[in-house]
Coordinates of C-alpha atoms in Angstrom, one line a residue:
M13 CA 132.4 78.6 155.5
G14 CA 133.1 76.4 152.9
I15 CA 130.8 74.9 150.7
K16 CA 130.9 71.2 151.2
S17 CA 129.1 68.5 149.9
I18 CA 128.8 64.4 149.8
G19 CA 127.5 63.2 146.9
S20 CA 123.5 62.0 147.4
H21 CA 123.3 58.0 146.3
L22 CA 120.6 57.2 143.7
Q23 CA 118.4 54.3 143.1
V24 CA 116.2 53.8 139.9
K25 CA 114.4 50.5 140.3
G26 CA 111.8 49.1 137.7
V27 CA 110.9 52.8 136.8
R28 CA 108.5 52.9 133.3
K29 CA 107.0 56.4 131.9
Q30 CA 103.7 56.5 130.0
F31 CA 102.1 59.6 129.0
G32 CA 98.7 58.2 126.9
N33 CA 99.4 55.3 125.1
V34 CA 103.2 56.4 124.4
E35 CA 105.4 53.9 127.0
V36 CA 108.7 56.8 127.1
L37 CA 110.5 54.7 129.5
K38 CA 110.4 51.3 130.0
R39 CA 111.3 49.9 133.5
L40 CA 114.9 50.7 134.1
D41 CA 117.3 50.0 136.7
L42 CA 120.0 52.7 137.9
E43 CA 122.4 53.4 140.4
I44 CA 124.3 56.3 140.8
K45 CA 126.7 55.9 143.7
P46 CA 127.7 59.0 146.2
G47 CA 130.2 61.0 144.7
E48 CA 129.6 60.1 140.6
F49 CA 129.5 61.2 137.3
V50 CA 127.0 59.5 134.7
S51 CA 126.4 61.4 131.7
I52 CA 122.9 59.8 129.8
V53 CA 123.0 60.0 125.6
G54 CA 120.4 59.4 123.4
R55 CA 118.9 61.3 120.1
S56 CA 116.8 63.3 120.8
G57 CA 112.8 61.4 122.0
C58 CA 114.5 58.6 123.8
G59 CA 113.3 59.5 126.9
K60 CA 116.6 60.5 128.8
S61 CA 115.2 63.9 129.8
T62 CA 111.8 62.6 131.2
L63 CA 114.3 60.2 133.2
L64 CA 116.2 63.6 134.5
R65 CA 112.7 64.7 135.4
L66 CA 111.8 61.7 137.4
L67 CA 115.4 62.2 139.4
A68 CA 114.8 65.7 140.3
G69 CA 111.3 65.1 141.3
L70 CA 109.2 67.2 138.9
D71 CA 107.8 63.8 137.5
V72 CA 106.7 60.8 138.7
P73 CA 106.7 57.3 138.0
T74 CA 104.0 55.1 136.0
E75 CA 105.5 52.4 137.8
G76 CA 108.6 51.6 139.8
E77 CA 110.5 54.2 141.8
V78 CA 113.5 56.9 142.3
L79 CA 115.2 56.2 145.7
L80 CA 117.7 59.5 147.0
D81 CA 119.3 57.9 149.5
E82 CA 117.2 55.5 150.8
E83 CA 113.9 58.0 150.5
R84 CA 111.5 57.9 147.7
V85 CA 112.1 61.2 145.8
R86 CA 108.5 62.9 146.0
G87 CA 109.4 66.6 144.4
I88 CA 112.5 68.3 144.9
H89 CA 114.6 67.1 147.3
P90 CA 116.5 70.3 149.2
D91 CA 119.9 68.8 148.1
T92 CA 119.2 68.5 144.3
R93 CA 119.9 71.3 142.3
I94 CA 119.3 72.0 138.1
L95 CA 121.5 73.4 135.9
F96 CA 119.2 74.3 132.8
Q97 CA 120.8 75.0 129.0
D98 CA 118.7 78.1 129.4
A99 CA 120.3 80.4 132.7
R100 CA 117.1 81.3 133.4
L101 CA 118.3 84.6 135.8
L102 CA 116.0 86.9 137.1
P103 CA 116.6 90.0 134.6
W104 CA 115.3 92.5 137.3
K105 CA 118.0 91.2 140.1
S106 CA 121.5 91.7 139.5
V107 CA 124.1 88.8 139.7
I108 CA 124.3 88.1 143.4
A109 CA 120.5 88.4 144.1
N110 CA 120.2 85.5 141.7
V111 CA 122.7 83.2 143.2
Q112 CA 121.2 84.1 146.9
I113 CA 117.6 82.5 145.7
G114 CA 119.9 79.0 145.2
A115 CA 121.2 79.4 148.8
R116 CA 119.7 78.1 151.8
N117 CA 117.5 81.1 153.2
G118 CA 119.4 83.3 150.9
D119 CA 122.1 83.4 152.7
K120 CA 124.5 85.9 151.2
A121 CA 127.9 84.7 152.2
R122 CA 127.9 81.6 150.1
A123 CA 125.9 83.1 147.2
E124 CA 129.5 85.5 147.5
E125 CA 131.0 82.5 147.7
A126 CA 130.5 80.6 145.0
L127 CA 130.5 83.3 142.5
R128 CA 134.2 83.3 143.7
L129 CA 134.1 79.2 142.9
V130 CA 133.2 80.2 139.2
G131 CA 135.1 83.1 138.7
L132 CA 133.0 85.9 139.0
E133 CA 132.7 87.1 142.5
H134 CA 133.6 90.8 140.2
K135 CA 130.3 90.5 138.4
A136 CA 128.3 90.6 141.9
K137 CA 126.1 93.9 141.3
E138 CA 125.8 93.8 137.7
W139 CA 123.2 93.4 135.6
P140 CA 122.2 90.3 134.1
S141 CA 121.6 92.0 130.6
V142 CA 125.1 93.0 131.0
L143 CA 126.8 89.2 130.3
S144 CA 127.9 86.8 127.8
G145 CA 126.3 83.3 127.3
G146 CA 129.3 81.5 129.3
Q147 CA 128.8 84.1 132.0
R148 CA 124.8 83.4 133.0
Q149 CA 125.4 80.3 132.4
R150 CA 128.5 80.3 135.4
I151 CA 126.1 82.3 137.4
A152 CA 123.6 80.5 137.1
L153 CA 125.4 77.3 138.1
A154 CA 126.5 79.6 141.5
R155 CA 122.9 79.8 142.2
A156 CA 123.1 75.6 142.4
L157 CA 126.7 75.8 143.8
A158 CA 125.1 78.2 146.4
G159 CA 122.6 75.5 147.9
S160 CA 125.6 73.3 148.9
P161 CA 124.0 70.3 146.6
R162 CA 124.4 66.4 147.0
L163 CA 122.9 66.1 143.8
L164 CA 123.3 68.6 140.6
L165 CA 121.5 67.1 137.7
L166 CA 122.9 68.7 134.4
D167 CA 120.3 69.3 131.3
E168 CA 122.3 70.2 128.1
P169 CA 123.5 73.0 130.4
L170 CA 126.3 73.9 127.6
S171 CA 124.3 72.9 124.1
A172 CA 123.8 77.0 123.5
L173 CA 127.7 77.8 123.9
D174 CA 130.4 78.7 121.1
A175 CA 132.7 76.0 121.2
L176 CA 135.6 77.3 123.3
T177 CA 133.5 78.3 126.1
R178 CA 131.6 74.9 126.1
I179 CA 135.2 73.5 127.2
E180 CA 136.3 76.4 129.7
M181 CA 132.8 75.6 130.8
Q182 CA 133.7 72.0 131.5
E183 CA 136.7 72.2 132.9
L184 CA 134.8 74.4 135.7
I185 CA 132.6 71.7 136.6
E186 CA 134.5 69.1 136.4
R187 CA 137.0 70.8 139.1
I188 CA 134.2 72.2 140.9
W189 CA 132.7 68.4 141.1
Q190 CA 135.9 67.1 142.5
E191 CA 136.5 69.3 145.0
Q192 CA 132.7 69.5 145.9
Q193 CA 132.1 65.6 145.7
F194 CA 128.4 65.7 144.9
S195 CA 126.9 63.7 142.6
A196 CA 126.3 64.4 139.2
I197 CA 124.2 64.3 136.0
L198 CA 124.6 65.0 132.6
V199 CA 122.3 64.9 129.8
T200 CA 123.8 65.5 126.8
H201 CA 123.7 64.8 122.6
D202 CA 127.5 65.5 122.4
V203 CA 129.2 62.7 123.0
S204 CA 132.0 64.0 123.4
E205 CA 131.4 65.7 126.3
A206 CA 129.9 62.7 127.9
V207 CA 132.7 61.3 127.7
A208 CA 135.4 64.7 128.8
L209 CA 132.9 64.5 132.0
A210 CA 131.6 61.5 133.2
D211 CA 132.4 58.2 135.1
R212 CA 130.3 56.1 133.3
I213 CA 128.0 56.8 130.2
V214 CA 124.5 55.6 130.1
L215 CA 123.0 55.3 126.5
I216 CA 119.0 55.8 126.2
K217 CA 117.2 54.0 122.9
N218 CA 113.5 53.9 122.8
G219 CA 113.2 53.9 126.2
A220 CA 116.0 51.3 127.7
I221 CA 119.0 51.5 128.5
A222 CA 120.9 49.9 125.7
I223 CA 124.5 50.1 127.2
D224 CA 126.1 51.8 130.5
I225 CA 130.4 51.9 130.4
P226 CA 132.3 53.0 132.5
V227 CA 134.8 55.2 131.3
H228 CA 138.6 54.5 132.5
L229 CA 140.6 57.8 131.6
P230 CA 143.0 60.0 133.6
R231 CA 141.4 63.5 134.7
P232 CA 141.9 66.2 133.5
R233 CA 141.8 63.9 130.2
E234 CA 143.4 64.4 127.2
R235 CA 141.9 64.0 123.8
N236 CA 144.1 61.7 123.0
S237 CA 143.6 57.9 121.1
D238 CA 141.8 56.4 124.3
F239 CA 139.3 59.1 124.6
A240 CA 138.6 58.6 120.8
Y241 CA 138.1 54.8 121.5
Y242 CA 135.1 55.8 123.5
E243 CA 133.8 58.4 121.7
K244 CA 133.7 55.6 118.8
L245 CA 132.4 52.9 121.0
I246 CA 129.3 55.7 122.4
L247 CA 128.9 56.7 118.4
D248 CA 128.8 53.1 117.1
H249 CA 125.9 51.9 119.2
L250 CA 124.1 55.5 118.6
M251 CA 124.0 55.0 115.5
E252 CA 123.6 51.4 115.3
R253 CA 127.0 50.6 113.8
G254 CA 128.4 47.1 114.5
A255 CA 127.7 44.6 117.7
P256 CA 123.7 45.4 118.6
A257 CA 123.8 47.1 121.6
S258 CA 123.3 45.4 125.4
V259 CA 124.0 46.4 128.7
L260 CA 128.2 46.4 129.0
A261 CA 131.5 47.2 131.0
V262 CA 134.8 47.7 128.7
S263 CA 138.1 49.4 128.8
P264 CA 140.1 50.1 126.0

């Protein structure tokens, strides 16, 4: 039986987050439609990782609410999976046992299928210590996929990889997302990565949404002049070059 998924509908309504006297997020409103891939970019400390934690149910808003399929998020939802920068594999468990952790009821068949999806079924009996960094992230991705997620949250999962492995992982994530149709939210510092993967790019500055831009590029994406247009557009706002930031809907 294949791993099938239909994306979740995510709504952020008037969400504010405060730590002590510091307001990290300022009444955000955001909607991610079922099956959509959204990238969230911004400088360090802008609030994007805090937003991801709220979406995951790892933290609660000071004000406002996060809704997943019309229900308020209260803790990690069973249909949500998270892929972190660190693969976080258990070194005393084999590859297949690590992937089974993400499967409902530890279903070994689903774990094996998830390994096939990421092209590492031949590593099932190996130990994490013998894997490369890219292979460990593929195993972490398989662990997330084994749970048949409807929402996949990606917290800078490729930032520690070399350039070639990173591109390979981007292509793998894009292919599986297209096949499985889950909703995906990627937090990244890498503007090129955001353009390569996302249907929309949300830029957060000082705890607020500065721009929310749909990416009108065909898939698979080529790094051509249209691709460069989006990179420059995001970087100009990020670096505060050119026009003042506002919520936009633009196309090249």
